Structure formats: structure tokens, C-alpha cells
mmCIF file with all atom_site columns, C-alpha atoms in Angstrom:
data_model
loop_
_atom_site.group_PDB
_atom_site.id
_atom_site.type_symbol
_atom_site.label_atom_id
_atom_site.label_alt_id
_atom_site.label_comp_id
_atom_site.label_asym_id
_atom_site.label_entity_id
_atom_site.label_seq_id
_atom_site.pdbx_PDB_ins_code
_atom_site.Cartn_x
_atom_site.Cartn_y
_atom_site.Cartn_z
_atom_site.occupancy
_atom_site.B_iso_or_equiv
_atom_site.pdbx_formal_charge
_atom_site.auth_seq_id
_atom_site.auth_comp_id
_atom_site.auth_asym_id
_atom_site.auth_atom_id
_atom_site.pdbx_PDB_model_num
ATOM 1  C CA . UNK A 1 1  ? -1.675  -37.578 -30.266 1.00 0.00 ? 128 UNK A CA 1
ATOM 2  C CA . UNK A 1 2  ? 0.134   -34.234 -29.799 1.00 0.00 ? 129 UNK A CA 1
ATOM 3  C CA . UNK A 1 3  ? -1.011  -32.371 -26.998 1.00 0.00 ? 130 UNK A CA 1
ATOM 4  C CA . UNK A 1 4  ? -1.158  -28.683 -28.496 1.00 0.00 ? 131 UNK A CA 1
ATOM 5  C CA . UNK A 1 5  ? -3.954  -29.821 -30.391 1.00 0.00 ? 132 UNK A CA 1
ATOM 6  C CA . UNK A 1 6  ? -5.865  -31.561 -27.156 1.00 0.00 ? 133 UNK A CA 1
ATOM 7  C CA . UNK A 1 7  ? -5.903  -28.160 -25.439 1.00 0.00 ? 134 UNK A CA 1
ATOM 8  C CA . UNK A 1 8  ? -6.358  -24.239 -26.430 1.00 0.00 ? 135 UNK A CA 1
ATOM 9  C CA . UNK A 1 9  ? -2.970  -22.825 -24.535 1.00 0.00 ? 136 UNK A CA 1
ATOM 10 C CA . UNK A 1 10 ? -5.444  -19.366 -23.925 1.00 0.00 ? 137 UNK A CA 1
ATOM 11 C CA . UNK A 1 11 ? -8.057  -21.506 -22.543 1.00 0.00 ? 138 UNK A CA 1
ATOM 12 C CA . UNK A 1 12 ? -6.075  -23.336 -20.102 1.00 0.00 ? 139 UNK A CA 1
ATOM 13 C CA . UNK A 1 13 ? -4.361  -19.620 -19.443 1.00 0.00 ? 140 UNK A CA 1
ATOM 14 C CA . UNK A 1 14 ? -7.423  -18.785 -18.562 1.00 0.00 ? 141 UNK A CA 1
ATOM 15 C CA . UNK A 1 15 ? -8.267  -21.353 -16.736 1.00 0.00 ? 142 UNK A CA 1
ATOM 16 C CA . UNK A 1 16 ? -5.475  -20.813 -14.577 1.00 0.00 ? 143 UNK A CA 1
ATOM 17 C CA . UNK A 1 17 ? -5.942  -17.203 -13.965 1.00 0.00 ? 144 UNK A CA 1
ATOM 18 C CA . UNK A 1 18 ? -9.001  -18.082 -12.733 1.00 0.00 ? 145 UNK A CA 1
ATOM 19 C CA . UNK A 1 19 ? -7.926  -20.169 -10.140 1.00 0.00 ? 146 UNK A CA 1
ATOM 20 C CA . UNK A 1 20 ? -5.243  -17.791 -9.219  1.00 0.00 ? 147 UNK A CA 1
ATOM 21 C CA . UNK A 1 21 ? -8.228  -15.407 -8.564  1.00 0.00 ? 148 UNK A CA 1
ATOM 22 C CA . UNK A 1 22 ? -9.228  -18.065 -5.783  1.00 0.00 ? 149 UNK A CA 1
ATOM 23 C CA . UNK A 1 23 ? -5.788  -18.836 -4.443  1.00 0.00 ? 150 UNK A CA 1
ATOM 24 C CA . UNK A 1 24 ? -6.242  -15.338 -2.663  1.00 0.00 ? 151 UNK A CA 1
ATOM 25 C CA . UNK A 1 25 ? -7.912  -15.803 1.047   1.00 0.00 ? 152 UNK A CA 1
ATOM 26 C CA . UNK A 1 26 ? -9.702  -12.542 1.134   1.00 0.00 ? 153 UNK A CA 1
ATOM 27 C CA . UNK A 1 27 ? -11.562 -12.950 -2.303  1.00 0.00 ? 154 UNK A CA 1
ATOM 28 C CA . UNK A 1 28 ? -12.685 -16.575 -1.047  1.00 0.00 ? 155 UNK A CA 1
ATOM 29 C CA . UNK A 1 29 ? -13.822 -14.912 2.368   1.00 0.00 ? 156 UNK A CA 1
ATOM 30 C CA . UNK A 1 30 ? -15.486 -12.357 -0.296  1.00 0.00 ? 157 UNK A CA 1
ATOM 31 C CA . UNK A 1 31 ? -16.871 -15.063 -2.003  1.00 0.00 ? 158 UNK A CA 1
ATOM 32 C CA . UNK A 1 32 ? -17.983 -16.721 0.584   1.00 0.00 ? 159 UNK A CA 1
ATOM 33 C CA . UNK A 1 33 ? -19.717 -14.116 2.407   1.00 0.00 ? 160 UNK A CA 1
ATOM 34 C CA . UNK A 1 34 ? -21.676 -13.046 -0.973  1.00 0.00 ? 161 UNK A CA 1
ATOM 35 C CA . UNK A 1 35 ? -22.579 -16.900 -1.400  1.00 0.00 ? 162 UNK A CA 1
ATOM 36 C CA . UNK A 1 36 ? -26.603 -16.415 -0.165  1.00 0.00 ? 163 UNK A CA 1
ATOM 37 C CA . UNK A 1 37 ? -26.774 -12.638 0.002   1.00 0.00 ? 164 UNK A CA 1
ATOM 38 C CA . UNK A 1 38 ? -26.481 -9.345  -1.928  1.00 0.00 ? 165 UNK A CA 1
ATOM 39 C CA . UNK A 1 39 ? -24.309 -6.880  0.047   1.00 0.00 ? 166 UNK A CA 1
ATOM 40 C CA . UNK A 1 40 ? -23.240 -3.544  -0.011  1.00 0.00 ? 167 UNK A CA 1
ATOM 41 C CA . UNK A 1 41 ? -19.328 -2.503  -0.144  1.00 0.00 ? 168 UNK A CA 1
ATOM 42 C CA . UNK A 1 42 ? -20.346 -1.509  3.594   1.00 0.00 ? 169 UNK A CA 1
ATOM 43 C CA . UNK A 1 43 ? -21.570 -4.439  4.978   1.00 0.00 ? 170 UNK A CA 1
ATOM 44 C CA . UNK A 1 44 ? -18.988 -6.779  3.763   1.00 0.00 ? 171 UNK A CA 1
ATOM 45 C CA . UNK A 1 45 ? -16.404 -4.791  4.540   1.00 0.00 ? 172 UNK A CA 1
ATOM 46 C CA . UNK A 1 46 ? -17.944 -4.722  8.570   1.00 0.00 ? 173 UNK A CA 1
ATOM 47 C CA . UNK A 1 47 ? -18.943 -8.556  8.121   1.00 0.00 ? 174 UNK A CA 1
ATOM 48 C CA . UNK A 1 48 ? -15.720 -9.443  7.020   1.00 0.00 ? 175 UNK A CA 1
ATOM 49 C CA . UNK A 1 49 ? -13.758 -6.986  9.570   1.00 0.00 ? 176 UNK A CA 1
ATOM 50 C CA . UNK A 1 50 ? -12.204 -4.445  6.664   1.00 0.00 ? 177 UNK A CA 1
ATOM 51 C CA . UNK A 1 51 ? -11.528 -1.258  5.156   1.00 0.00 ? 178 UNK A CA 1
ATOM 52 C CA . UNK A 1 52 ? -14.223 -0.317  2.919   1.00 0.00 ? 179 UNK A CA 1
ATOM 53 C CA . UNK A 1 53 ? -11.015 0.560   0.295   1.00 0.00 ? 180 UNK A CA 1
ATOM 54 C CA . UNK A 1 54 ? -9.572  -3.144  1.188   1.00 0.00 ? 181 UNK A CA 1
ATOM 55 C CA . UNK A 1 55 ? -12.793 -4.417  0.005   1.00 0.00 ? 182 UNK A CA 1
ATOM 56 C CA . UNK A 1 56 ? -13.223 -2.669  -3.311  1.00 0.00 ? 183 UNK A CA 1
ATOM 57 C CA . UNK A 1 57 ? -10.117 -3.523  -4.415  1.00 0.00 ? 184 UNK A CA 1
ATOM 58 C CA . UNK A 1 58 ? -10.636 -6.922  -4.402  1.00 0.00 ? 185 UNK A CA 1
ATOM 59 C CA . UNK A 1 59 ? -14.241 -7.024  -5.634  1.00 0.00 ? 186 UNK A CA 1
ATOM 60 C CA . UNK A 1 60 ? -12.967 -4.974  -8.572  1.00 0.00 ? 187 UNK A CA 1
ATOM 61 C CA . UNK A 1 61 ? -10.914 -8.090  -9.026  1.00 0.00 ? 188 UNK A CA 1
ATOM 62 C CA . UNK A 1 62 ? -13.529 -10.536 -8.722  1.00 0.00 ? 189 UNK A CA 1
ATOM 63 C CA . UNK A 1 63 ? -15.532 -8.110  -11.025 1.00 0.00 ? 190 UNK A CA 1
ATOM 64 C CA . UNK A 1 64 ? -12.932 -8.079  -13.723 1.00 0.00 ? 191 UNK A CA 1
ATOM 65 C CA . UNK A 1 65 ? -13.017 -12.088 -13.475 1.00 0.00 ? 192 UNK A CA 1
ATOM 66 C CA . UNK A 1 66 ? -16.550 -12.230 -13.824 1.00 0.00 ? 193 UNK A CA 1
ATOM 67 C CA . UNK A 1 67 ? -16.597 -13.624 -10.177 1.00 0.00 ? 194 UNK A CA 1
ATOM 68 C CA . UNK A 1 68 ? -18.975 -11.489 -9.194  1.00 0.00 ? 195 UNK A CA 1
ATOM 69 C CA . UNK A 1 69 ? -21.576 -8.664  -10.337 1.00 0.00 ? 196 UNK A CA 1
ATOM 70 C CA . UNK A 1 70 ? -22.992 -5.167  -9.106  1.00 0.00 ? 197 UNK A CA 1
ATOM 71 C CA . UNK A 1 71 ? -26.692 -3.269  -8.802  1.00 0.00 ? 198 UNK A CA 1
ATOM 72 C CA . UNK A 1 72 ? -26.872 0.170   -8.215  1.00 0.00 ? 199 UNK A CA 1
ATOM 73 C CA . UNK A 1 73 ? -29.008 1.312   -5.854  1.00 0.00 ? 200 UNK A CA 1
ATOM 74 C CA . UNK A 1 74 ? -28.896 5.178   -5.464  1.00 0.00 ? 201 UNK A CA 1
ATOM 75 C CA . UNK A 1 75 ? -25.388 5.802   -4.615  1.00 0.00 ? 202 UNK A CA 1
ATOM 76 C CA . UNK A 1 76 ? -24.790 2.305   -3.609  1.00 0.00 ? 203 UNK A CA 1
ATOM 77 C CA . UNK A 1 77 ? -23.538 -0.682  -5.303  1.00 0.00 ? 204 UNK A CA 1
ATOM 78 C CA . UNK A 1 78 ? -24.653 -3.754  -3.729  1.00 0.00 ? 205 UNK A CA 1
ATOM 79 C CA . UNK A 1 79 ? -22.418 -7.227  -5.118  1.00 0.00 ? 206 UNK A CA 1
ATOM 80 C CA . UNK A 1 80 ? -23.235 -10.826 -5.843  1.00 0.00 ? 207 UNK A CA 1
ATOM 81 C CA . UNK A 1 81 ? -21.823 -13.777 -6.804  1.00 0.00 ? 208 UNK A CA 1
ATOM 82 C CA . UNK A 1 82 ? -22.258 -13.565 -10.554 1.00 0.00 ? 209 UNK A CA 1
ATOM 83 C CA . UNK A 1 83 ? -24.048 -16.906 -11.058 1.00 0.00 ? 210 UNK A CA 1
ATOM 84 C CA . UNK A 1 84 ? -24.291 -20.210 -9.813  1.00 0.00 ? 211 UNK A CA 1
ATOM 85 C CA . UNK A 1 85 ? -21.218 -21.399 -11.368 1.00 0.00 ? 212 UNK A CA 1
ATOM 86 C CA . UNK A 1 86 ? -19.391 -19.863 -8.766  1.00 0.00 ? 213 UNK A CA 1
ATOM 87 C CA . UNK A 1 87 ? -21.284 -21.535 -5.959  1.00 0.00 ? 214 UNK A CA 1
ATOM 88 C CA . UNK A 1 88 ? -20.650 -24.676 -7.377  1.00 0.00 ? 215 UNK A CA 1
ATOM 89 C CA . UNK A 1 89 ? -16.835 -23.674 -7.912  1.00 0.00 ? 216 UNK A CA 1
ATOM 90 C CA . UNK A 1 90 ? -16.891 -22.616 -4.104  1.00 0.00 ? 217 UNK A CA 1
ATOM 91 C CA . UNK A 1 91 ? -19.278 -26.078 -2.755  1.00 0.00 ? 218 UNK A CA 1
ATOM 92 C CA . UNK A 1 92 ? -17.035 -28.783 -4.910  1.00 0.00 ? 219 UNK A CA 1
ATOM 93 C CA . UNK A 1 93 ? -13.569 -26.967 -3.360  1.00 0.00 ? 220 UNK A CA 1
ATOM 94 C CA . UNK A 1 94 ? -15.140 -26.709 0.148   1.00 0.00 ? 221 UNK A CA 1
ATOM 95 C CA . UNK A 1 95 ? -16.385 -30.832 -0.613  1.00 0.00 ? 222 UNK A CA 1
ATOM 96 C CA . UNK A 1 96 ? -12.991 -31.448 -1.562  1.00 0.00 ? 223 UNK A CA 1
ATOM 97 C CA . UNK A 1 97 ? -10.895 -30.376 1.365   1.00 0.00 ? 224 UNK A CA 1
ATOM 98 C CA . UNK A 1 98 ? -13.420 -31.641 3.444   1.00 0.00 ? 225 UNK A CA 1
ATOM 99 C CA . UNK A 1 99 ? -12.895 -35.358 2.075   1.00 0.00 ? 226 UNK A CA 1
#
């Protein structure tokens, strides 16, 4: 069977760039942090021990990726994990290094 037909080459790029999105430590502590609660640009960047700016940047990345998603609330945006794919995506990693 030839493989070009097995797989859809912008798929599987795809796929890839998606787990280049979590080879990056700060999204994952991003991630991670955002896992059971809504938080403000603010608060993660205090909880996590960054620059506000630090921050953004890489939830505009994990926005872009469909990672994660944003509520306004007056002039703030509060973030959170998009949906539960991305838990599950985070627990079956976590699972597997833990094995």
C-alpha cells in the first residue's frame, strides 16, 4: 500500500505543529495552570512568576493553536483551556511520563 495515500501530508503537518506548540515549557506551565480555572493575563502571569508581556505572548500562541480561548470581562480577558481535548492531551502525556 503506498503510504501518501494512508496519510494527508497537511494533516500530519498539522499534527506536528501541534505538538511543537507543547514542546515549549512555558505554554505547558500555561496549560497547566489554566487546566481547572479561568484566569486573567494577571494572575497567571503572578501564579506562574512572569511578565504580564511574557505571558501574552505565549497565550496568543496557544490562542492561534486553538489551545486555548478568551472572555472579556470589562477590560479584562480572562483564558481557558479551549476544551477538554486539551486536558486529555495534557492527563495522557502527564500518564505517560509517569509510567
Amino acid at each position: 500500500m503506498n503510504t501518501k495515500n494512508m496519510f494527508d501530508d497537511e494533516k500530519l503537518y498539522d499534527l506536528a505543529d501541534l505538538f511543537r506548540i507543547f514542546g515549549d515549557t512555558t505554554r505547558i506551565k500555561i496549560l497547566y495552570t489554566l487546566r481547572n480555572r479561568e484566569l486573567c493575563v494577571n494572575d497567571l502571569a503572578q501564579s506562574l512568576n512572569m511578565t504580564q508581556s511574557a505571558v501574552s505572548h505565549q497565550l496568543k500562541i496557544l490562542r492561534q493553536s486553538k489551545l486555548v480561548r478568551n472572555r472579556r470581562e470589562g477590560k479584562s480577558l480572562f483564558y481557558s483551556l479551549n476544551d477538554h481535548h486539551v486536558v486529555t492531551i495534557i492527563d495522557q502525556g502527564m500518564e505517560h511520563i509517569c509510567e
